[in-house]
Amino acid sequence: MITKKIAIVCGARPNFMKVASLVTSMKACVTGMTPLLVHTGQHYDQRMSGRFFEELGLPQPDVHLEVGSGTHAVQTANIMVRFEEMLLKQKPALVLVVGDVNSTMACAITAKKLSVPVAHVEAGLRSYDDEMPEEINRKVTDAISDYFFVTEQEAQDNLLREGVPSHKIYFVGNVMIDTLLRNFPQAQTSDILERLHIQKGQYCLMTLHRPSNVDHAMVLKGLLKAFAHIQNRIKIVFPVHPRTIKMIDQFGLAPQWEQLKNIHQLEPVSYHEMIRLTAAAKFVLTDSGGVQEETTVLGIPCITMRGNTERPVTVTVGTNEIVGSDPTRIIHAVDQILAGQWKKGRIPDLWDGKSGERIVDVLKHLFVSVPCGV
Ligand code: UD1
């Protein structure tokens, strides 16, 4: 049987969990499609990339573009130049991009200009905040994609409002949750709680890396004030993103930072460690996108330190609340949780671990006429 090559692009940490589900689902049945895994190298070190491949059981990338860090323009341009060479050589039938990082947009544009169709997984999410680099990536990618796989109703509504024909939109659920559910049992065997001498329900897990929070001295200073208050009430476990620690140093905030004795600062943790830490936390403080979704599925209260979310179902259905970066509002939300006043939430529709299979099913009908298992 002739198989069609499907290029699956990943570049940065949050992409790896998403492509893991796609690669697994594509390999699980005879589909007439062969995944060609492309790593752009946007994230490149062991902490941010290598060990995620190991833990998720991802095969080594078929192609590694090794672009590394840079300004947005440099990084995007380098990805485009190298991805174009790859496309000309490998001639895939489709390029599948996930999420909203620079690699997503760069590869979508490059493919489209070579007339290679593009499918976007996690399409249609909108924060309506153009200060967020990811929002630009989402809008540009969706403006030129051919097929749209969405995680929630609101994303579908956004795309329809933007003029995307309904027959190109597929509500399939959330591939990130496929990977969460698949990895949960193994993540529970991680010994991270024991190593950190912390107990279930006795700490808050925090992540912080968005430019809107860490690239502005006044905002970051305000957040440190909030953390100073919160850590007096509960231990904070904080795997620090490289960008955040760099900015704390750059703004001369290291002395204030070092005074926060009840914050357990960690190097970026592995995926299984992160899931274990999330599932056992009293609550989570975050500015990440994916963490809002993971806490919703795990039923853990989530306080999002942003002014908006592109994932509204985590608020309307899940355990998430958007409180912004104002210290008073963050502290108030923490008080509510510690007083036992937080919503319970439930799991959004189709976040059931089968989204990758649904996507592969759709692709099969679009690109090959072979039923699964033949
Ligand atoms: C990127 C994504 C963001 C995602 C985040 C997850 C974009 C626009 N942003 O932001 O959506 O939530 O990844 O982590 O694509 N660095 C390392 N090791 C690495 C990679 C980066 O130490 O392997 C350091 C570098 O100093 C780099 C900094 O982290 O300058 C920021 O990395 P970058 O990929 O530019 O953006 P993120 O903030 O990670």
CSV table of C-alpha atoms and ligand atoms in Angstrom, one decimal:
chain,number,residue,atom,x,y,z
A,1,MET,CA,0.0,0.0,0.0
A,2,ILE,CA,1.2,3.5,-0.8
A,3,THR,CA,1.4,5.5,2.4
A,4,LYS,CA,1.2,9.3,2.6
A,5,LYS,CA,3.7,11.1,4.7
A,6,ILE,CA,2.2,13.4,7.3
A,7,ALA,CA,4.6,15.9,8.7
A,8,ILE,CA,3.9,16.5,12.4
A,9,VAL,CA,5.6,19.6,13.8
A,10,CYS,CA,6.7,20.2,17.4
A,11,GLY,CA,9.1,22.8,18.7
A,12,ALA,CA,8.5,23.9,22.2
A,13,ARG,CA,7.7,22.1,25.5
A,14,PRO,CA,3.9,22.3,25.4
A,15,ASN,CA,3.9,20.8,21.9
A,16,PHE,CA,5.5,17.5,22.9
A,17,MET,CA,2.5,16.2,24.9
A,18,LYS,CA,0.2,17.1,21.9
A,19,VAL,CA,2.2,15.4,19.2
A,20,ALA,CA,2.7,12.3,21.4
A,21,SER,CA,-1.0,11.6,21.1
A,22,LEU,CA,-1.0,12.1,17.3
A,23,VAL,CA,2.1,10.0,16.7
A,24,THR,CA,0.7,7.2,18.9
A,25,SER,CA,-2.7,7.3,17.3
A,26,MET,CA,-1.3,7.3,13.8
A,27,LYS,CA,0.9,4.4,14.5
A,28,ALA,CA,-1.8,2.4,16.3
A,29,CYS,CA,-3.6,1.3,13.2
A,30,VAL,CA,-2.8,0.8,9.5
A,31,THR,CA,-3.9,4.1,8.2
A,32,GLY,CA,-2.0,4.5,4.9
A,33,MET,CA,-0.3,7.4,6.6
A,34,THR,CA,3.3,7.6,8.0
A,35,PRO,CA,4.1,10.2,10.6
A,36,LEU,CA,7.2,12.3,9.8
A,37,LEU,CA,8.1,13.9,13.1
A,38,VAL,CA,9.8,17.3,12.8
A,39,HIS,CA,11.4,19.0,15.8
A,40,THR,CA,12.2,22.6,15.0
A,41,GLY,CA,14.5,22.9,18.0
A,42,GLN,CA,12.7,26.0,19.5
A,43,HIS,CA,13.3,24.3,22.8
A,44,TYR,CA,16.5,22.4,22.7
A,45,ASP,CA,17.9,21.5,26.1
A,46,GLN,CA,17.4,18.3,28.0
A,47,ARG,CA,15.1,20.0,30.7
A,48,MET,CA,12.8,21.6,28.1
A,49,SER,CA,12.9,19.0,25.4
A,50,GLY,CA,15.0,15.9,25.6
A,51,ARG,CA,13.5,14.2,28.6
A,52,PHE,CA,9.9,14.8,27.4
A,53,PHE,CA,10.7,12.7,24.4
A,54,GLU,CA,12.0,9.9,26.7
A,55,GLU,CA,9.0,10.1,29.2
A,56,LEU,CA,6.4,10.3,26.5
A,57,GLY,CA,7.9,7.4,24.5
A,58,LEU,CA,8.2,9.6,21.5
A,59,PRO,CA,10.4,8.3,18.8
A,60,GLN,CA,13.5,10.5,18.0
A,61,PRO,CA,12.4,13.2,15.5
A,62,ASP,CA,12.8,12.1,11.8
A,63,VAL,CA,14.0,15.7,11.2
A,64,HIS,CA,15.6,18.1,13.6
A,65,LEU,CA,15.9,21.7,12.4
A,66,GLU,CA,18.0,22.8,15.4
A,67,VAL,CA,17.0,26.5,15.4
A,68,GLY,CA,17.5,27.3,19.1
A,69,SER,CA,16.6,30.6,20.8
A,70,GLY,CA,16.4,34.1,19.3
A,71,THR,CA,14.1,37.0,18.9
A,72,HIS,CA,10.7,36.2,17.5
A,73,ALA,CA,11.8,37.3,14.0
A,74,VAL,CA,15.1,35.4,14.1
A,75,GLN,CA,13.5,32.3,15.4
A,76,THR,CA,10.5,32.4,13.1
A,77,ALA,CA,12.7,33.1,10.0
A,78,ASN,CA,15.2,30.3,10.9
A,79,ILE,CA,12.4,27.8,11.3
A,80,MET,CA,10.9,28.9,7.9
A,81,VAL,CA,14.2,28.6,6.0
A,82,ARG,CA,15.0,25.1,7.4
A,83,PHE,CA,11.4,23.8,7.2
A,84,GLU,CA,11.2,24.8,3.6
A,85,GLU,CA,14.3,22.8,2.7
A,86,MET,CA,12.8,19.9,4.6
A,87,LEU,CA,9.4,20.1,2.8
A,88,LEU,CA,11.1,20.3,-0.7
A,89,LYS,CA,13.0,17.1,0.2
A,90,GLN,CA,10.4,15.1,2.0
A,91,LYS,CA,7.3,16.2,0.1
A,92,PRO,CA,4.7,15.3,2.8
A,93,ALA,CA,1.0,15.2,1.8
A,94,LEU,CA,0.0,17.3,4.8
A,95,VAL,CA,1.6,19.4,7.6
A,96,LEU,CA,0.0,19.0,11.0
A,97,VAL,CA,0.8,21.8,13.4
A,98,VAL,CA,-0.3,22.0,17.1
A,99,GLY,CA,-0.9,24.8,19.5
A,100,ASP,CA,0.3,28.4,19.3
A,101,VAL,CA,4.1,28.6,19.5
A,102,ASN,CA,6.4,30.3,17.0
A,103,SER,CA,7.1,26.9,15.4
A,104,THR,CA,3.3,26.4,14.7
A,105,MET,CA,3.0,29.6,12.8
A,106,ALA,CA,6.4,29.4,11.0
A,107,CYS,CA,5.7,25.9,9.6
A,108,ALA,CA,2.1,26.7,8.7
A,109,ILE,CA,3.2,29.7,6.6
A,110,THR,CA,6.0,27.8,4.9
A,111,ALA,CA,3.9,24.8,4.0
A,112,LYS,CA,1.0,26.9,2.7
A,113,LYS,CA,3.4,28.8,0.4
A,114,LEU,CA,4.5,25.5,-1.1
A,115,SER,CA,0.9,24.5,-1.5
A,116,VAL,CA,1.2,21.8,1.0
A,117,PRO,CA,-2.1,21.6,3.0
A,118,VAL,CA,-2.0,22.5,6.7
A,119,ALA,CA,-4.1,21.1,9.5
A,120,HIS,CA,-4.1,23.0,12.9
A,121,VAL,CA,-4.7,21.0,16.1
A,122,GLU,CA,-6.1,23.3,18.8
A,123,ALA,CA,-7.4,25.7,16.3
A,124,GLY,CA,-9.8,28.6,17.0
A,125,LEU,CA,-8.6,29.5,20.5
A,126,ARG,CA,-8.6,33.3,21.0
A,127,SER,CA,-7.5,35.5,23.9
A,128,TYR,CA,-8.3,38.6,21.9
A,129,ASP,CA,-5.1,40.0,23.3
A,130,ASP,CA,-2.5,40.9,20.6
A,131,GLU,CA,0.1,41.7,23.2
A,132,MET,CA,0.4,37.9,23.5
A,133,PRO,CA,2.8,36.5,20.9
A,134,GLU,CA,0.8,33.3,20.9
A,135,GLU,CA,-2.4,35.1,19.9
A,136,ILE,CA,-0.6,36.3,16.7
A,137,ASN,CA,0.6,32.8,16.1
A,138,ARG,CA,-3.0,31.4,16.5
A,139,LYS,CA,-4.6,34.0,14.3
A,140,VAL,CA,-2.0,33.7,11.5
A,141,THR,CA,-2.1,29.9,11.6
A,142,ASP,CA,-5.9,29.8,11.4
A,143,ALA,CA,-6.0,32.4,8.7
A,144,ILE,CA,-4.2,30.0,6.3
A,145,SER,CA,-5.0,26.5,7.6
A,146,ASP,CA,-7.1,24.0,5.5
A,147,TYR,CA,-8.4,21.8,8.4
A,148,PHE,CA,-9.2,22.9,11.9
A,149,PHE,CA,-9.3,20.5,14.9
A,150,VAL,CA,-10.9,22.2,17.9
A,151,THR,CA,-11.0,21.5,21.6
A,152,GLU,CA,-14.0,23.4,22.7
A,153,GLN,CA,-17.3,24.9,21.4
A,154,GLU,CA,-16.0,28.5,21.8
A,155,ALA,CA,-13.1,27.8,19.4
A,156,GLN,CA,-15.5,26.5,16.8
A,157,ASP,CA,-17.7,29.7,17.2
A,158,ASN,CA,-14.6,31.9,16.9
A,159,LEU,CA,-13.6,30.2,13.6
A,160,LEU,CA,-17.1,30.4,12.2
A,161,ARG,CA,-17.2,34.2,13.1
A,162,GLU,CA,-13.9,34.6,11.2
A,163,GLY,CA,-15.5,33.0,8.1
A,164,VAL,CA,-14.1,29.5,8.2
A,165,PRO,CA,-16.5,27.1,6.5
A,166,SER,CA,-18.1,24.7,9.0
A,167,HIS,CA,-17.2,21.6,7.0
A,168,LYS,CA,-13.5,22.3,7.6
A,169,ILE,CA,-13.9,22.4,11.4
A,170,TYR,CA,-13.8,19.2,13.5
A,171,PHE,CA,-14.7,19.2,17.2
A,172,VAL,CA,-12.4,16.4,18.4
A,173,GLY,CA,-11.5,17.2,22.0
A,174,ASN,CA,-8.1,17.8,23.4
A,175,VAL,CA,-5.0,15.8,22.5
A,176,MET,CA,-3.1,17.2,25.5
A,177,ILE,CA,-5.7,15.4,27.7
A,178,ASP,CA,-5.1,12.2,25.8
A,179,THR,CA,-1.5,12.3,26.9
A,180,LEU,CA,-2.5,13.3,30.4
A,181,LEU,CA,-4.8,10.4,30.8
A,182,ARG,CA,-2.4,7.9,29.2
A,183,ASN,CA,0.5,9.0,31.4
A,184,PHE,CA,-1.4,9.5,34.7
A,185,PRO,CA,-0.8,6.1,36.2
A,186,GLN,CA,2.9,6.3,35.6
A,187,ALA,CA,3.1,9.9,36.8
A,188,GLN,CA,1.6,8.7,40.1
A,189,THR,CA,4.7,6.6,40.7
A,190,SER,CA,7.0,9.6,40.5
A,191,ASP,CA,8.7,10.2,43.8
A,192,ILE,CA,8.8,14.0,43.5
A,193,LEU,CA,6.7,14.6,46.6
A,194,GLU,CA,8.9,12.4,48.7
A,195,ARG,CA,12.1,14.0,47.3
A,196,LEU,CA,10.7,17.5,48.1
A,197,HIS,CA,9.4,16.4,51.5
A,198,ILE,CA,5.9,17.7,50.7
A,199,GLN,CA,2.5,16.1,51.2
A,200,LYS,CA,-0.7,15.9,49.1
A,201,GLY,CA,-2.9,19.0,49.6
A,202,GLN,CA,-0.2,20.8,51.7
A,203,TYR,CA,1.2,23.1,49.0
A,204,CYS,CA,0.4,25.3,46.0
A,205,LEU,CA,2.0,24.6,42.7
A,206,MET,CA,3.0,27.6,40.7
A,207,THR,CA,4.2,28.3,37.1
A,208,LEU,CA,5.0,31.7,35.7
A,209,HIS,CA,6.6,32.6,32.4
A,210,ARG,CA,4.3,34.7,30.2
A,211,PRO,CA,6.1,37.9,28.9
A,212,SER,CA,3.1,39.9,30.1
A,213,ASN,CA,4.0,38.9,33.7
A,214,VAL,CA,7.7,38.5,33.7
A,215,ASP,CA,9.0,41.0,31.1
A,216,HIS,CA,7.6,44.1,33.0
A,217,ALA,CA,9.5,45.1,36.2
A,218,MET,CA,6.4,46.6,37.9
A,219,VAL,CA,4.2,43.6,37.2
A,220,LEU,CA,6.8,41.1,38.3
A,221,LYS,CA,7.5,43.2,41.5
A,222,GLY,CA,3.7,43.1,42.3
A,223,LEU,CA,3.6,39.4,41.8
A,224,LEU,CA,6.5,38.8,44.1
A,225,LYS,CA,4.6,40.8,46.7
A,226,ALA,CA,1.6,38.5,46.3
A,227,PHE,CA,3.8,35.4,46.5
A,228,ALA,CA,5.4,36.8,49.7
A,229,HIS,CA,1.9,37.0,51.3
A,230,ILE,CA,0.8,33.6,50.0
A,231,GLN,CA,3.9,31.7,51.1
A,232,ASN,CA,3.1,32.8,54.7
A,233,ARG,CA,-0.1,30.8,54.4
A,234,ILE,CA,1.0,27.8,52.3
A,235,LYS,CA,4.2,26.4,50.8
A,236,ILE,CA,4.6,27.3,47.1
A,237,VAL,CA,6.3,24.7,44.9
A,238,PHE,CA,7.7,26.6,41.8
A,239,PRO,CA,9.4,24.9,38.9
A,240,VAL,CA,11.0,28.0,37.3
A,241,HIS,CA,11.0,28.6,33.6
A,242,PRO,CA,14.4,29.8,32.3
A,243,ARG,CA,12.8,33.1,31.1
A,244,THR,CA,11.5,33.9,34.5
A,245,ILE,CA,14.7,33.5,36.4
A,246,LYS,CA,16.5,35.5,33.7
A,247,MET,CA,14.1,38.4,34.2
A,248,ILE,CA,14.2,38.3,38.0
A,249,ASP,CA,18.0,38.8,37.7
A,250,GLN,CA,17.7,41.4,35.0
A,251,PHE,CA,15.3,43.6,37.0
A,252,GLY,CA,17.5,43.4,40.1
A,253,LEU,CA,14.7,41.5,42.0
A,254,ALA,CA,16.9,38.7,43.2
A,255,PRO,CA,17.2,40.1,46.8
A,256,GLN,CA,13.3,40.2,47.2
A,257,TRP,CA,13.1,36.8,45.6
A,258,GLU,CA,15.6,35.2,47.9
A,259,GLN,CA,13.7,36.4,51.0
A,260,LEU,CA,10.8,34.1,50.1
A,261,LYS,CA,11.8,31.2,52.2
A,262,ASN,CA,8.6,29.1,51.9
A,263,ILE,CA,8.9,29.0,48.1
A,264,HIS,CA,10.5,25.8,46.9
A,265,GLN,CA,12.2,26.8,43.7
A,266,LEU,CA,13.0,24.0,41.3
A,267,GLU,CA,14.6,23.6,37.9
A,268,PRO,CA,11.9,22.9,35.2
A,269,VAL,CA,10.4,19.5,36.1
A,270,SER,CA,9.7,16.5,33.9
A,271,TYR,CA,6.2,15.8,32.5
A,272,HIS,CA,5.5,13.0,34.9
A,273,GLU,CA,6.7,15.1,37.9
A,274,MET,CA,4.5,18.0,36.8
A,275,ILE,CA,1.4,15.8,36.6
A,276,ARG,CA,2.1,14.3,40.0
A,277,LEU,CA,2.7,17.8,41.5
A,278,THR,CA,-0.5,19.1,39.9
A,279,ALA,CA,-2.7,16.2,41.0
A,280,ALA,CA,-1.5,16.4,44.6
A,281,ALA,CA,-1.6,20.2,44.9
A,282,LYS,CA,-4.1,22.1,47.1
A,283,PHE,CA,-4.4,24.5,44.2
A,284,VAL,CA,-2.4,25.8,41.2
A,285,LEU,CA,-1.3,29.4,40.5
A,286,THR,CA,-0.3,29.7,36.8
A,287,ASP,CA,-0.1,31.8,33.7
A,288,SER,CA,0.3,28.8,31.4
A,289,GLY,CA,-2.4,27.7,28.9
A,290,GLY,CA,-2.0,23.9,29.2
A,291,VAL,CA,-2.0,24.0,33.0
A,292,GLN,CA,-5.5,25.5,33.0
A,293,GLU,CA,-6.7,22.5,31.0
A,294,GLU,CA,-4.8,19.9,33.1
A,295,THR,CA,-6.1,21.2,36.4
A,296,THR,CA,-9.6,21.2,35.0
A,297,VAL,CA,-9.3,17.5,34.2
A,298,LEU,CA,-7.7,16.7,37.5
A,299,GLY,CA,-10.3,18.7,39.4
A,300,ILE,CA,-7.7,20.9,41.1
A,301,PRO,CA,-8.5,24.6,41.7
A,302,CYS,CA,-6.6,26.8,39.3
A,303,ILE,CA,-5.9,30.6,39.7
A,304,THR,CA,-4.8,32.0,36.4
A,305,MET,CA,-2.6,35.1,36.7
A,306,ARG,CA,-3.6,36.6,33.4
A,307,GLY,CA,-6.3,39.1,32.2
A,308,ASN,CA,-7.9,36.7,29.8
A,309,THR,CA,-7.9,33.1,28.6
A,310,GLU,CA,-8.1,31.6,25.2
A,311,ARG,CA,-9.5,28.4,26.9
A,312,PRO,CA,-12.8,29.7,28.4
A,313,VAL,CA,-14.2,26.2,28.9
A,314,THR,CA,-11.8,25.8,31.8
A,315,VAL,CA,-13.6,28.7,33.5
A,316,THR,CA,-17.2,28.0,32.5
A,317,VAL,CA,-17.0,24.2,33.0
A,318,GLY,CA,-13.7,23.6,34.8
A,319,THR,CA,-11.9,24.7,38.0
A,320,ASN,CA,-10.2,27.7,36.6
A,321,GLU,CA,-10.7,31.4,37.5
A,322,ILE,CA,-9.0,34.3,35.7
A,323,VAL,CA,-7.8,36.9,38.2
A,324,GLY,CA,-5.1,38.9,36.3
A,325,SER,CA,-1.8,40.0,37.8
A,326,ASP,CA,-3.1,42.3,40.5
A,327,PRO,CA,-1.7,41.1,43.9
A,328,THR,CA,-4.9,41.9,45.8
A,329,ARG,CA,-7.1,39.8,43.5
A,330,ILE,CA,-4.6,36.9,43.5
A,331,ILE,CA,-4.4,36.9,47.3
A,332,HIS,CA,-8.3,37.1,47.5
A,333,ALA,CA,-8.6,34.0,45.3
A,334,VAL,CA,-6.1,32.1,47.4
A,335,ASP,CA,-8.1,33.1,50.5
A,336,GLN,CA,-11.2,31.7,48.9
A,337,ILE,CA,-9.6,28.4,48.1
A,338,LEU,CA,-8.1,28.0,51.6
A,339,ALA,CA,-11.5,28.8,53.1
A,340,GLY,CA,-12.9,25.9,51.0
A,341,GLN,CA,-15.0,28.2,48.7
A,342,TRP,CA,-14.1,27.1,45.2
A,343,LYS,CA,-16.2,25.6,42.5
A,344,LYS,CA,-15.9,21.9,41.7
A,345,GLY,CA,-16.0,21.9,37.9
A,346,ARG,CA,-16.3,19.0,35.5
A,347,ILE,CA,-14.5,17.6,32.5
A,348,PRO,CA,-15.3,19.3,29.2
A,349,ASP,CA,-17.0,17.4,26.4
A,350,LEU,CA,-14.8,15.1,24.4
A,351,TRP,CA,-11.8,15.5,26.7
A,352,ASP,CA,-11.9,11.8,27.1
A,353,GLY,CA,-8.5,10.5,25.9
A,354,LYS,CA,-9.6,9.8,22.3
A,355,SER,CA,-9.0,13.0,20.5
A,356,GLY,CA,-5.9,11.8,18.7
A,357,GLU,CA,-7.9,8.8,17.3
A,358,ARG,CA,-10.6,11.1,16.1
A,359,ILE,CA,-8.1,13.3,14.3
A,360,VAL,CA,-6.4,10.3,12.7
A,361,ASP,CA,-9.9,9.1,11.6
A,362,VAL,CA,-10.7,12.4,9.9
A,363,LEU,CA,-7.3,12.5,8.2
A,364,LYS,CA,-7.7,9.0,6.9
A,365,HIS,CA,-11.0,10.0,5.3
A,366,LEU,CA,-9.4,13.1,3.8
A,367,PHE,CA,-6.2,11.6,2.6
A,368,VAL,CA,-6.5,7.9,2.2
A,369,SER,CA,-9.5,5.7,1.7
A,370,VAL,CA,-8.3,2.8,4.0
A,371,PRO,CA,-10.4,1.8,7.0
A,372,CYS,CA,-8.6,1.5,10.3
A,373,GLY,CA,-7.2,-2.0,11.0
A,374,VAL,CA,-7.0,-3.1,7.3
B,1,UD1,C1,7.6,29.4,24.4
B,1,UD1,C2,6.2,29.7,23.7
B,1,UD1,C3,5.1,29.7,24.8
B,1,UD1,C4,5.1,28.4,25.6
B,1,UD1,C5,6.5,28.3,26.2
B,1,UD1,C6,6.6,27.0,27.1
B,1,UD1,C7,6.3,31.1,21.7
B,1,UD1,C8,6.0,32.5,21.2
B,1,UD1,N1,6.2,31.0,23.1
B,1,UD1,O1,7.8,30.5,25.2
B,1,UD1,O2,3.9,29.8,24.1
B,1,UD1,O3,4.2,28.6,26.7
B,1,UD1,O4,7.4,28.2,25.2
B,1,UD1,O5,7.8,26.8,27.7
B,1,UD1,O6,6.5,30.3,21.0
B,1,UD1,N2,15.5,28.4,26.9
B,1,UD1,C9,16.3,27.4,27.5
B,1,UD1,N3,16.2,26.2,27.0
B,1,UD1,C10,15.4,25.8,26.0
B,1,UD1,C11,14.6,26.8,25.4
B,1,UD1,C12,14.7,28.1,25.9
B,1,UD1,O7,17.0,27.7,28.5
B,1,UD1,O8,15.4,24.6,25.6
B,1,UD1,C13,15.5,29.7,27.5
B,1,UD1,C14,16.2,30.7,26.6
B,1,UD1,O9,17.0,31.5,27.4
B,1,UD1,C15,15.2,31.5,25.9
B,1,UD1,C16,14.1,31.5,26.9
B,1,UD1,O10,14.2,30.2,27.6
B,1,UD1,O11,15.6,32.7,25.5
B,1,UD1,C17,12.7,31.6,26.4
B,1,UD1,O12,12.4,30.6,25.4
B,1,UD1,P1,11.5,30.8,24.1
B,1,UD1,O13,11.3,29.6,23.4
B,1,UD1,O14,12.0,32.0,23.4
B,1,UD1,O15,10.1,31.3,24.7
B,1,UD1,P2,9.3,30.7,25.9
B,1,UD1,O16,9.2,31.8,26.9
B,1,UD1,O17,9.8,29.4,26.4
